[in-house]
């Protein structure tokens, strides 16, 4: 097969791992910097170019669109879809998963366990938000944040009110969320491929930190997940319409709660901690599922 990996940086661990997996399985693979692509949006012959070269003859693409380039990255994925090229994760699902609020609403609608989460435009509602979340301590999150940036733990009601006011004063959209203290600064990252969790790791925040992101100094280790966690992760990926996803789960007193569903999960942490060839499993999924024009909207948008 001819497979394109839409990634801005060929030196990233995840990109390299996918390139290796494609080559090992006998495929032709090219890393495509999607920001350097331009497109011809005609209905009779939609096409896409990288510099002067037309990108034609691809059987499948693997979108690895960065959070700060969702808009253009998804347009490029959509263009490939218009050309009948199979996308591992379809454009609609990628953009859906990038909107934290919309994602949580979709998951809630299908009965997935979530931390109590509130959202308001008007800061006059802040007292109410705080009381719905059960009071301090609670977590305040920038809707646009990634890798733990813009996730704040407010230990007292006063601190919560000030943080909400400050963020809203900057016109930022925020979520106010119940703090799952019993998670003990750990979360579970489940790597879903198709209908299965193929690898899971526990990420533990460093001493004195509640955010377990590896970018924030968290450490990864192998974890055995429960059947309930397994089915929650698979269902969450399914609801978002993602074939491949990293589903982040907190272990709460009331069972697993989903924090986020990531459409371009990093592979370094999971592959290194578990020793599994996750990239190989992703490419094998493409081999089984890629067919011309097969990408169709799934999930509920
Ligand atoms: P990002 O998308 O920026 O990674 P997250 O919402 O995943 O932001 O939060 C970052 C980290 O903070 C999580 O991995 C988790 O360890 C911790 N965290 C986030 N929300 C909560 C919460 N409600 N209760 C406890 N810990 C949380």
mmCIF file of C-alpha atoms and ligand atoms in Angstrom:
data_model
loop_
_atom_site.group_PDB
_atom_site.id
_atom_site.type_symbol
_atom_site.label_atom_id
_atom_site.label_comp_id
_atom_site.label_asym_id
_atom_site.label_seq_id
_atom_site.Cartn_x
_atom_site.Cartn_y
_atom_site.Cartn_z
ATOM 1 C CA UNK A 1 0.000 0.000 0.000
ATOM 2 C CA UNK A 2 1.004 3.624 -0.299
ATOM 3 C CA UNK A 3 0.490 5.343 3.042
ATOM 4 C CA UNK A 4 0.871 9.046 3.873
ATOM 5 C CA UNK A 5 1.533 10.210 7.418
ATOM 6 C CA UNK A 6 0.300 13.757 7.929
ATOM 7 C CA UNK A 7 2.823 15.096 10.411
ATOM 8 C CA UNK A 8 4.732 18.337 10.729
ATOM 9 C CA UNK A 9 7.856 16.701 12.072
ATOM 10 C CA UNK A 10 9.391 13.481 10.794
ATOM 11 C CA UNK A 11 11.743 13.353 13.798
ATOM 12 C CA UNK A 12 8.961 12.890 16.368
ATOM 13 C CA UNK A 13 9.012 9.479 18.037
ATOM 14 C CA UNK A 14 5.413 8.677 16.998
ATOM 15 C CA UNK A 15 6.010 9.625 13.363
ATOM 16 C CA UNK A 16 9.198 7.569 13.208
ATOM 17 C CA UNK A 17 7.526 4.605 14.823
ATOM 18 C CA UNK A 18 4.705 4.679 12.260
ATOM 19 C CA UNK A 19 7.192 5.033 9.383
ATOM 20 C CA UNK A 20 9.124 2.015 10.686
ATOM 21 C CA UNK A 21 5.939 -0.037 11.077
ATOM 22 C CA UNK A 22 4.816 0.788 7.509
ATOM 23 C CA UNK A 23 8.217 -0.157 6.066
ATOM 24 C CA UNK A 24 8.475 -3.357 8.087
ATOM 25 C CA UNK A 25 5.148 -4.425 6.676
ATOM 26 C CA UNK A 26 6.222 -3.734 3.102
ATOM 27 C CA UNK A 27 4.370 -0.489 2.470
ATOM 28 C CA UNK A 28 5.511 2.642 0.716
ATOM 29 C CA UNK A 29 5.325 5.532 3.182
ATOM 30 C CA UNK A 30 5.732 9.291 2.996
ATOM 31 C CA UNK A 31 5.658 11.888 5.781
ATOM 32 C CA UNK A 32 3.596 14.844 4.583
ATOM 33 C CA UNK A 33 3.835 18.239 6.272
ATOM 34 C CA UNK A 34 0.166 19.170 5.967
ATOM 35 C CA UNK A 35 0.829 22.900 6.474
ATOM 36 C CA UNK A 36 2.849 22.835 3.251
ATOM 37 C CA UNK A 37 0.006 21.260 1.284
ATOM 38 C CA UNK A 38 -2.353 23.190 -0.910
ATOM 39 C CA UNK A 39 -5.543 21.957 -2.471
ATOM 40 C CA UNK A 40 -7.714 22.287 -5.497
ATOM 41 C CA UNK A 41 -11.305 22.011 -4.334
ATOM 42 C CA UNK A 42 -13.114 21.158 -7.543
ATOM 43 C CA UNK A 43 -15.896 18.654 -7.639
ATOM 44 C CA UNK A 44 -14.819 16.773 -10.759
ATOM 45 C CA UNK A 45 -11.199 16.199 -9.730
ATOM 46 C CA UNK A 46 -10.253 17.282 -6.221
ATOM 47 C CA UNK A 47 -6.478 17.240 -5.796
ATOM 48 C CA UNK A 48 -3.783 18.051 -3.321
ATOM 49 C CA UNK A 49 -0.203 19.259 -3.743
ATOM 50 C CA UNK A 50 2.943 19.396 -1.676
ATOM 51 C CA UNK A 51 4.963 22.165 -3.286
ATOM 52 C CA UNK A 52 4.900 21.338 -7.017
ATOM 53 C CA UNK A 53 4.152 17.656 -6.512
ATOM 54 C CA UNK A 54 0.649 16.314 -6.760
ATOM 55 C CA UNK A 55 -0.054 13.820 -3.986
ATOM 56 C CA UNK A 56 -1.799 11.074 -5.902
ATOM 57 C CA UNK A 57 -2.096 7.334 -5.645
ATOM 58 C CA UNK A 58 -2.371 7.100 -1.853
ATOM 59 C CA UNK A 59 -4.350 4.199 -0.371
ATOM 60 C CA UNK A 60 -4.476 5.549 3.170
ATOM 61 C CA UNK A 61 -3.425 8.439 5.343
ATOM 62 C CA UNK A 62 -2.614 8.603 9.043
ATOM 63 C CA UNK A 63 -3.514 12.071 10.346
ATOM 64 C CA UNK A 64 -1.231 13.334 13.139
ATOM 65 C CA UNK A 65 -2.635 16.843 13.232
ATOM 66 C CA UNK A 66 -1.246 19.084 15.993
ATOM 67 C CA UNK A 67 -3.736 20.776 18.325
ATOM 68 C CA UNK A 68 -2.680 24.238 17.199
ATOM 69 C CA UNK A 69 -3.283 23.374 13.524
ATOM 70 C CA UNK A 70 -6.617 21.550 13.770
ATOM 71 C CA UNK A 71 -8.412 23.829 11.318
ATOM 72 C CA UNK A 72 -6.018 23.523 8.376
ATOM 73 C CA UNK A 73 -4.934 19.983 9.215
ATOM 74 C CA UNK A 74 -8.528 18.760 9.129
ATOM 75 C CA UNK A 75 -9.114 20.528 5.808
ATOM 76 C CA UNK A 76 -6.189 18.566 4.337
ATOM 77 C CA UNK A 77 -7.562 15.289 5.755
ATOM 78 C CA UNK A 78 -10.984 16.146 4.307
ATOM 79 C CA UNK A 79 -9.428 16.790 0.914
ATOM 80 C CA UNK A 80 -7.860 13.315 0.935
ATOM 81 C CA UNK A 81 -11.267 11.908 1.875
ATOM 82 C CA UNK A 82 -12.846 13.754 -1.066
ATOM 83 C CA UNK A 83 -10.288 12.021 -3.271
ATOM 84 C CA UNK A 84 -11.493 8.669 -1.918
ATOM 85 C CA UNK A 85 -8.382 8.070 0.218
ATOM 86 C CA UNK A 86 -8.987 6.134 3.436
ATOM 87 C CA UNK A 87 -8.156 8.134 6.570
ATOM 88 C CA UNK A 88 -7.303 6.196 9.729
ATOM 89 C CA UNK A 89 -9.278 8.758 11.725
ATOM 90 C CA UNK A 90 -11.756 10.714 9.683
ATOM 91 C CA UNK A 91 -11.623 14.510 9.600
ATOM 92 C CA UNK A 92 -15.007 15.007 11.274
ATOM 93 C CA UNK A 93 -13.994 12.831 14.234
ATOM 94 C CA UNK A 94 -10.647 14.602 14.638
ATOM 95 C CA UNK A 95 -12.242 18.051 14.752
ATOM 96 C CA UNK A 96 -15.024 16.779 17.023
ATOM 97 C CA UNK A 97 -12.482 15.421 19.518
ATOM 98 C CA UNK A 98 -10.562 18.714 19.569
ATOM 99 C CA UNK A 99 -13.505 20.525 21.118
ATOM 100 C CA UNK A 100 -13.330 19.498 24.800
ATOM 101 C CA UNK A 101 -16.759 20.784 25.682
ATOM 102 C CA UNK A 102 -18.474 19.153 22.716
ATOM 103 C CA UNK A 103 -16.628 15.889 23.396
ATOM 104 C CA UNK A 104 -17.782 15.803 27.014
ATOM 105 C CA UNK A 105 -21.362 16.547 25.956
ATOM 106 C CA UNK A 106 -21.283 13.674 23.441
ATOM 107 C CA UNK A 107 -19.833 11.268 26.001
ATOM 108 C CA UNK A 108 -22.346 12.363 28.656
ATOM 109 C CA UNK A 109 -25.215 11.815 26.250
ATOM 110 C CA UNK A 110 -24.156 8.176 25.892
ATOM 111 C CA UNK A 111 -23.817 7.626 29.628
ATOM 112 C CA UNK A 112 -20.001 7.529 29.879
ATOM 113 C CA UNK A 113 -18.755 8.315 33.409
ATOM 114 C CA UNK A 114 -17.289 11.828 33.631
ATOM 115 C CA UNK A 115 -16.115 14.078 36.450
ATOM 116 C CA UNK A 116 -18.881 16.554 37.335
ATOM 117 C CA UNK A 117 -18.148 19.306 34.806
ATOM 118 C CA UNK A 118 -19.653 22.758 34.416
ATOM 119 C CA UNK A 119 -19.290 25.504 31.879
ATOM 120 C CA UNK A 120 -20.577 29.059 31.715
ATOM 121 C CA UNK A 121 -19.968 32.161 29.669
ATOM 122 C CA UNK A 122 -20.892 34.597 32.383
ATOM 123 C CA UNK A 123 -18.695 34.882 35.503
ATOM 124 C CA UNK A 124 -21.753 35.828 37.564
ATOM 125 C CA UNK A 125 -22.471 32.090 37.468
ATOM 126 C CA UNK A 126 -19.167 31.203 39.114
ATOM 127 C CA UNK A 127 -20.594 30.651 42.617
ATOM 128 C CA UNK A 128 -23.094 28.221 41.135
ATOM 129 C CA UNK A 129 -20.446 26.397 39.080
ATOM 130 C CA UNK A 130 -18.359 25.939 42.204
ATOM 131 C CA UNK A 131 -21.248 24.576 44.241
ATOM 132 C CA UNK A 132 -22.383 22.169 41.471
ATOM 133 C CA UNK A 133 -18.833 20.745 41.455
ATOM 134 C CA UNK A 134 -19.103 20.136 45.199
ATOM 135 C CA UNK A 135 -16.988 23.133 46.243
ATOM 136 C CA UNK A 136 -13.212 23.380 46.548
ATOM 137 C CA UNK A 137 -10.837 21.807 45.804
ATOM 138 C CA UNK A 138 -11.739 21.829 42.120
ATOM 139 C CA UNK A 139 -10.096 21.918 38.730
ATOM 140 C CA UNK A 140 -10.365 24.783 36.260
ATOM 141 C CA UNK A 141 -9.365 24.108 32.653
ATOM 142 C CA UNK A 142 -8.822 26.263 29.639
ATOM 143 C CA UNK A 143 -10.848 24.772 26.789
ATOM 144 C CA UNK A 144 -7.972 25.385 24.401
ATOM 145 C CA UNK A 145 -5.234 23.919 26.627
ATOM 146 C CA UNK A 146 -3.170 20.796 25.867
ATOM 147 C CA UNK A 147 -0.500 18.788 27.652
ATOM 148 C CA UNK A 148 -1.674 20.014 31.026
ATOM 149 C CA UNK A 149 -1.093 23.701 30.279
ATOM 150 C CA UNK A 150 -4.044 25.749 31.535
ATOM 151 C CA UNK A 151 -5.210 23.083 34.005
ATOM 152 C CA UNK A 152 -5.349 24.614 37.477
ATOM 153 C CA UNK A 153 -6.175 23.079 40.849
ATOM 154 C CA UNK A 154 -7.965 25.599 43.064
ATOM 155 C CA UNK A 155 -7.676 24.485 46.673
ATOM 156 C CA UNK A 156 -10.139 26.967 48.170
ATOM 157 C CA UNK A 157 -13.388 28.544 47.018
ATOM 158 C CA UNK A 158 -11.756 31.984 47.080
ATOM 159 C CA UNK A 159 -8.915 30.775 44.834
ATOM 160 C CA UNK A 160 -11.448 29.161 42.484
ATOM 161 C CA UNK A 161 -13.424 32.392 42.195
ATOM 162 C CA UNK A 162 -10.275 34.389 41.449
ATOM 163 C CA UNK A 163 -9.024 31.963 38.803
ATOM 164 C CA UNK A 164 -12.417 31.835 37.078
ATOM 165 C CA UNK A 165 -12.579 35.619 37.085
ATOM 166 C CA UNK A 166 -9.021 35.969 35.763
ATOM 167 C CA UNK A 167 -9.528 33.500 32.902
ATOM 168 C CA UNK A 168 -12.869 34.992 31.939
ATOM 169 C CA UNK A 169 -11.327 38.486 32.107
ATOM 170 C CA UNK A 170 -8.952 37.295 29.388
ATOM 171 C CA UNK A 171 -11.968 36.076 27.437
ATOM 172 C CA UNK A 172 -10.859 32.460 27.745
ATOM 173 C CA UNK A 173 -13.382 29.644 27.695
ATOM 174 C CA UNK A 174 -13.072 27.416 30.741
ATOM 175 C CA UNK A 175 -14.467 24.259 32.285
ATOM 176 C CA UNK A 176 -14.903 23.971 36.034
ATOM 177 C CA UNK A 177 -14.618 20.380 37.161
ATOM 178 C CA UNK A 178 -14.880 18.240 40.269
ATOM 179 C CA UNK A 179 -11.373 17.327 41.532
ATOM 180 C CA UNK A 180 -10.897 13.562 41.613
ATOM 181 C CA UNK A 181 -8.541 13.544 44.617
ATOM 182 C CA UNK A 182 -8.696 9.756 45.008
ATOM 183 C CA UNK A 183 -6.938 9.347 41.629
ATOM 184 C CA UNK A 184 -3.819 10.365 43.561
ATOM 185 C CA UNK A 185 -2.240 12.281 40.679
ATOM 186 C CA UNK A 186 -2.472 9.271 38.367
ATOM 187 C CA UNK A 187 -4.438 8.631 35.214
ATOM 188 C CA UNK A 188 -4.761 5.693 32.858
ATOM 189 C CA UNK A 189 -4.048 6.169 29.172
ATOM 190 C CA UNK A 190 -5.798 3.494 27.108
ATOM 191 C CA UNK A 191 -4.644 3.131 23.532
ATOM 192 C CA UNK A 192 -7.648 2.039 21.475
ATOM 193 C CA UNK A 193 -7.199 0.567 17.993
ATOM 194 C CA UNK A 194 -10.447 -0.512 16.353
ATOM 195 C CA UNK A 195 -12.595 -2.203 18.956
ATOM 196 C CA UNK A 196 -9.761 -3.039 21.354
ATOM 197 C CA UNK A 197 -7.550 -1.493 24.011
ATOM 198 C CA UNK A 198 -4.173 -2.685 22.674
ATOM 199 C CA UNK A 199 -2.038 -1.116 25.413
ATOM 200 C CA UNK A 200 -2.581 0.782 28.648
ATOM 201 C CA UNK A 201 -0.261 2.746 30.873
ATOM 202 C CA UNK A 202 -0.594 4.481 34.175
ATOM 203 C CA UNK A 203 0.857 7.961 34.293
ATOM 204 C CA UNK A 204 1.813 9.183 37.724
ATOM 205 C CA UNK A 205 2.363 12.871 38.389
ATOM 206 C CA UNK A 206 5.652 13.852 39.946
ATOM 207 C CA UNK A 207 5.767 14.705 43.647
ATOM 208 C CA UNK A 208 3.721 17.806 44.496
ATOM 209 C CA UNK A 209 1.915 17.885 41.128
ATOM 210 C CA UNK A 210 -1.598 16.650 40.341
ATOM 211 C CA UNK A 211 -1.236 16.633 36.537
ATOM 212 C CA UNK A 212 0.114 13.330 35.289
ATOM 213 C CA UNK A 213 1.046 14.485 31.755
ATOM 214 C CA UNK A 214 4.424 13.097 30.692
ATOM 215 C CA UNK A 215 5.214 16.606 29.421
ATOM 216 C CA UNK A 216 4.750 17.813 33.009
ATOM 217 C CA UNK A 217 7.262 15.347 34.400
ATOM 218 C CA UNK A 218 4.872 12.426 34.976
ATOM 219 C CA UNK A 219 6.192 8.863 34.732
ATOM 220 C CA UNK A 220 4.655 5.974 32.821
ATOM 221 C CA UNK A 221 4.301 2.345 33.879
ATOM 222 C CA UNK A 222 2.369 -0.691 32.691
ATOM 223 C CA UNK A 223 -1.021 -1.144 34.307
ATOM 224 C CA UNK A 224 -3.617 -3.868 34.284
ATOM 225 C CA UNK A 225 -6.975 -2.314 33.563
ATOM 226 C CA UNK A 226 -10.362 -3.597 34.685
ATOM 227 C CA UNK A 227 -13.013 -4.853 32.233
ATOM 228 C CA UNK A 228 -15.075 -1.756 33.067
ATOM 229 C CA UNK A 229 -12.151 0.540 32.190
ATOM 230 C CA UNK A 230 -11.566 -1.416 28.999
ATOM 231 C CA UNK A 231 -15.159 -1.126 27.833
ATOM 232 C CA UNK A 232 -15.353 2.550 28.851
ATOM 233 C CA UNK A 233 -12.277 3.335 26.708
ATOM 234 C CA UNK A 234 -13.581 1.450 23.667
ATOM 235 C CA UNK A 235 -17.030 3.014 23.957
ATOM 236 C CA UNK A 236 -15.563 6.516 24.347
ATOM 237 C CA UNK A 237 -13.448 6.124 21.189
ATOM 238 C CA UNK A 238 -16.470 4.762 19.362
ATOM 239 C CA UNK A 239 -18.759 7.606 20.409
ATOM 240 C CA UNK A 240 -16.173 10.083 19.119
ATOM 241 C CA UNK A 241 -16.017 8.129 15.844
ATOM 242 C CA UNK A 242 -12.269 7.499 16.202
ATOM 243 C CA UNK A 243 -10.630 4.245 15.044
ATOM 244 C CA UNK A 244 -7.465 5.065 16.928
ATOM 245 C CA UNK A 245 -7.568 7.076 20.138
ATOM 246 C CA UNK A 246 -5.851 7.661 23.444
ATOM 247 C CA UNK A 247 -8.547 7.641 26.097
ATOM 248 C CA UNK A 248 -7.556 9.209 29.433
ATOM 249 C CA UNK A 249 -9.343 7.781 32.431
ATOM 250 C CA UNK A 250 -9.245 8.685 36.124
ATOM 251 C CA UNK A 251 -9.983 6.054 38.767
ATOM 252 C CA UNK A 252 -12.676 7.700 40.875
ATOM 253 C CA UNK A 253 -14.709 6.424 43.823
ATOM 254 C CA UNK A 254 -17.655 6.138 41.449
ATOM 255 C CA UNK A 255 -15.815 4.099 38.816
ATOM 256 C CA UNK A 256 -13.768 5.097 35.771
ATOM 257 C CA UNK A 257 -14.322 8.659 34.550
ATOM 258 C CA UNK A 258 -13.138 9.835 31.146
ATOM 259 C CA UNK A 259 -11.192 13.053 30.998
ATOM 260 C CA UNK A 260 -10.265 13.251 27.383
ATOM 261 C CA UNK A 261 -10.231 11.360 24.087
ATOM 262 C CA UNK A 262 -7.150 12.158 22.021
ATOM 263 C CA UNK A 263 -7.184 11.600 18.260
ATOM 264 C CA UNK A 264 -3.367 11.690 17.804
ATOM 265 C CA UNK A 265 -2.098 9.845 20.862
ATOM 266 C CA UNK A 266 1.672 9.912 21.416
ATOM 267 C CA UNK A 267 3.232 6.471 21.034
ATOM 268 C CA UNK A 268 6.486 6.929 22.924
ATOM 269 C CA UNK A 269 5.093 6.541 26.448
ATOM 270 C CA UNK A 270 2.944 3.471 25.658
ATOM 271 C CA UNK A 271 5.445 1.691 23.424
ATOM 272 C CA UNK A 272 8.360 2.235 25.787
ATOM 273 C CA UNK A 273 6.471 1.266 28.948
ATOM 274 C CA UNK A 274 4.675 -1.774 27.514
ATOM 275 C CA UNK A 275 7.224 -2.916 24.912
ATOM 276 C CA UNK A 276 4.318 -3.335 22.478
ATOM 277 C CA UNK A 277 4.482 -2.453 18.809
ATOM 278 C CA UNK A 278 1.431 -0.171 18.840
ATOM 279 C CA UNK A 279 2.433 1.441 15.524
ATOM 280 C CA UNK A 280 2.483 -2.047 13.966
ATOM 281 C CA UNK A 281 -1.045 -2.691 15.255
ATOM 282 C CA UNK A 282 -2.208 0.622 13.781
ATOM 283 C CA UNK A 283 -0.753 -0.246 10.364
ATOM 284 C CA UNK A 284 -2.266 -3.715 10.564
ATOM 285 C CA UNK A 285 -5.659 -2.084 11.255
ATOM 286 C CA UNK A 286 -5.208 0.035 8.120
ATOM 287 C CA UNK A 287 -4.366 -3.075 6.067
ATOM 288 C CA UNK A 288 -7.636 -4.677 7.150
ATOM 289 C CA UNK A 289 -9.851 -1.623 6.836
ATOM 290 C CA UNK A 290 -8.548 0.713 4.156
ATOM 291 C CA UNK A 291 -10.595 0.667 1.016
ATOM 292 C CA UNK A 292 -11.217 3.394 -1.504
ATOM 293 C CA UNK A 293 -13.993 5.734 -0.394
ATOM 294 C CA UNK A 294 -14.563 3.746 2.794
ATOM 295 C CA UNK A 295 -14.196 6.694 5.148
ATOM 296 C CA UNK A 296 -17.658 7.650 6.251
ATOM 297 C CA UNK A 297 -18.917 9.657 9.173
ATOM 298 C CA UNK A 298 -19.401 7.568 12.277
ATOM 299 C CA UNK A 299 -20.212 8.521 15.841
ATOM 300 C CA UNK A 300 -22.695 11.223 16.617
ATOM 301 C CA UNK A 301 -21.760 14.759 15.744
HETATM 302 P P1 LIG B 1 -4.701 18.250 28.902
HETATM 303 O O1 LIG B 1 -5.649 17.943 27.806
HETATM 304 O O2 LIG B 1 -4.099 19.600 28.811
HETATM 305 O O3 LIG B 1 -3.713 17.131 29.161
HETATM 306 P P2 LIG B 1 -6.303 17.236 31.044
HETATM 307 O O4 LIG B 1 -7.719 17.617 31.199
HETATM 308 O O5 LIG B 1 -6.006 15.889 30.482
HETATM 309 O O6 LIG B 1 -5.569 18.365 30.221
HETATM 310 O O7 LIG B 1 -5.595 17.364 32.457
HETATM 311 C C1 LIG B 1 -4.194 17.182 32.664
HETATM 312 C C2 LIG B 1 -3.947 16.277 33.862
HETATM 313 O O8 LIG B 1 -4.454 16.842 35.054
HETATM 314 C C3 LIG B 1 -4.645 14.928 33.742
HETATM 315 O O9 LIG B 1 -3.850 13.996 33.042
HETATM 316 C C4 LIG B 1 -4.869 14.527 35.193
HETATM 317 O O10 LIG B 1 -3.729 13.873 35.721
HETATM 318 C C5 LIG B 1 -5.057 15.853 35.889
HETATM 319 N N1 LIG B 1 -6.488 16.182 36.024
HETATM 320 C C6 LIG B 1 -7.258 16.796 35.104
HETATM 321 N N2 LIG B 1 -8.536 16.932 35.520
HETATM 322 C C7 LIG B 1 -8.586 16.378 36.747
HETATM 323 C C8 LIG B 1 -9.648 16.207 37.712
HETATM 324 N N3 LIG B 1 -10.878 16.650 37.482
HETATM 325 N N4 LIG B 1 -9.340 15.569 38.880
HETATM 326 C C9 LIG B 1 -8.076 15.119 39.110
HETATM 327 N N5 LIG B 1 -7.048 15.269 38.258
HETATM 328 C C10 LIG B 1 -7.286 15.887 37.083
#
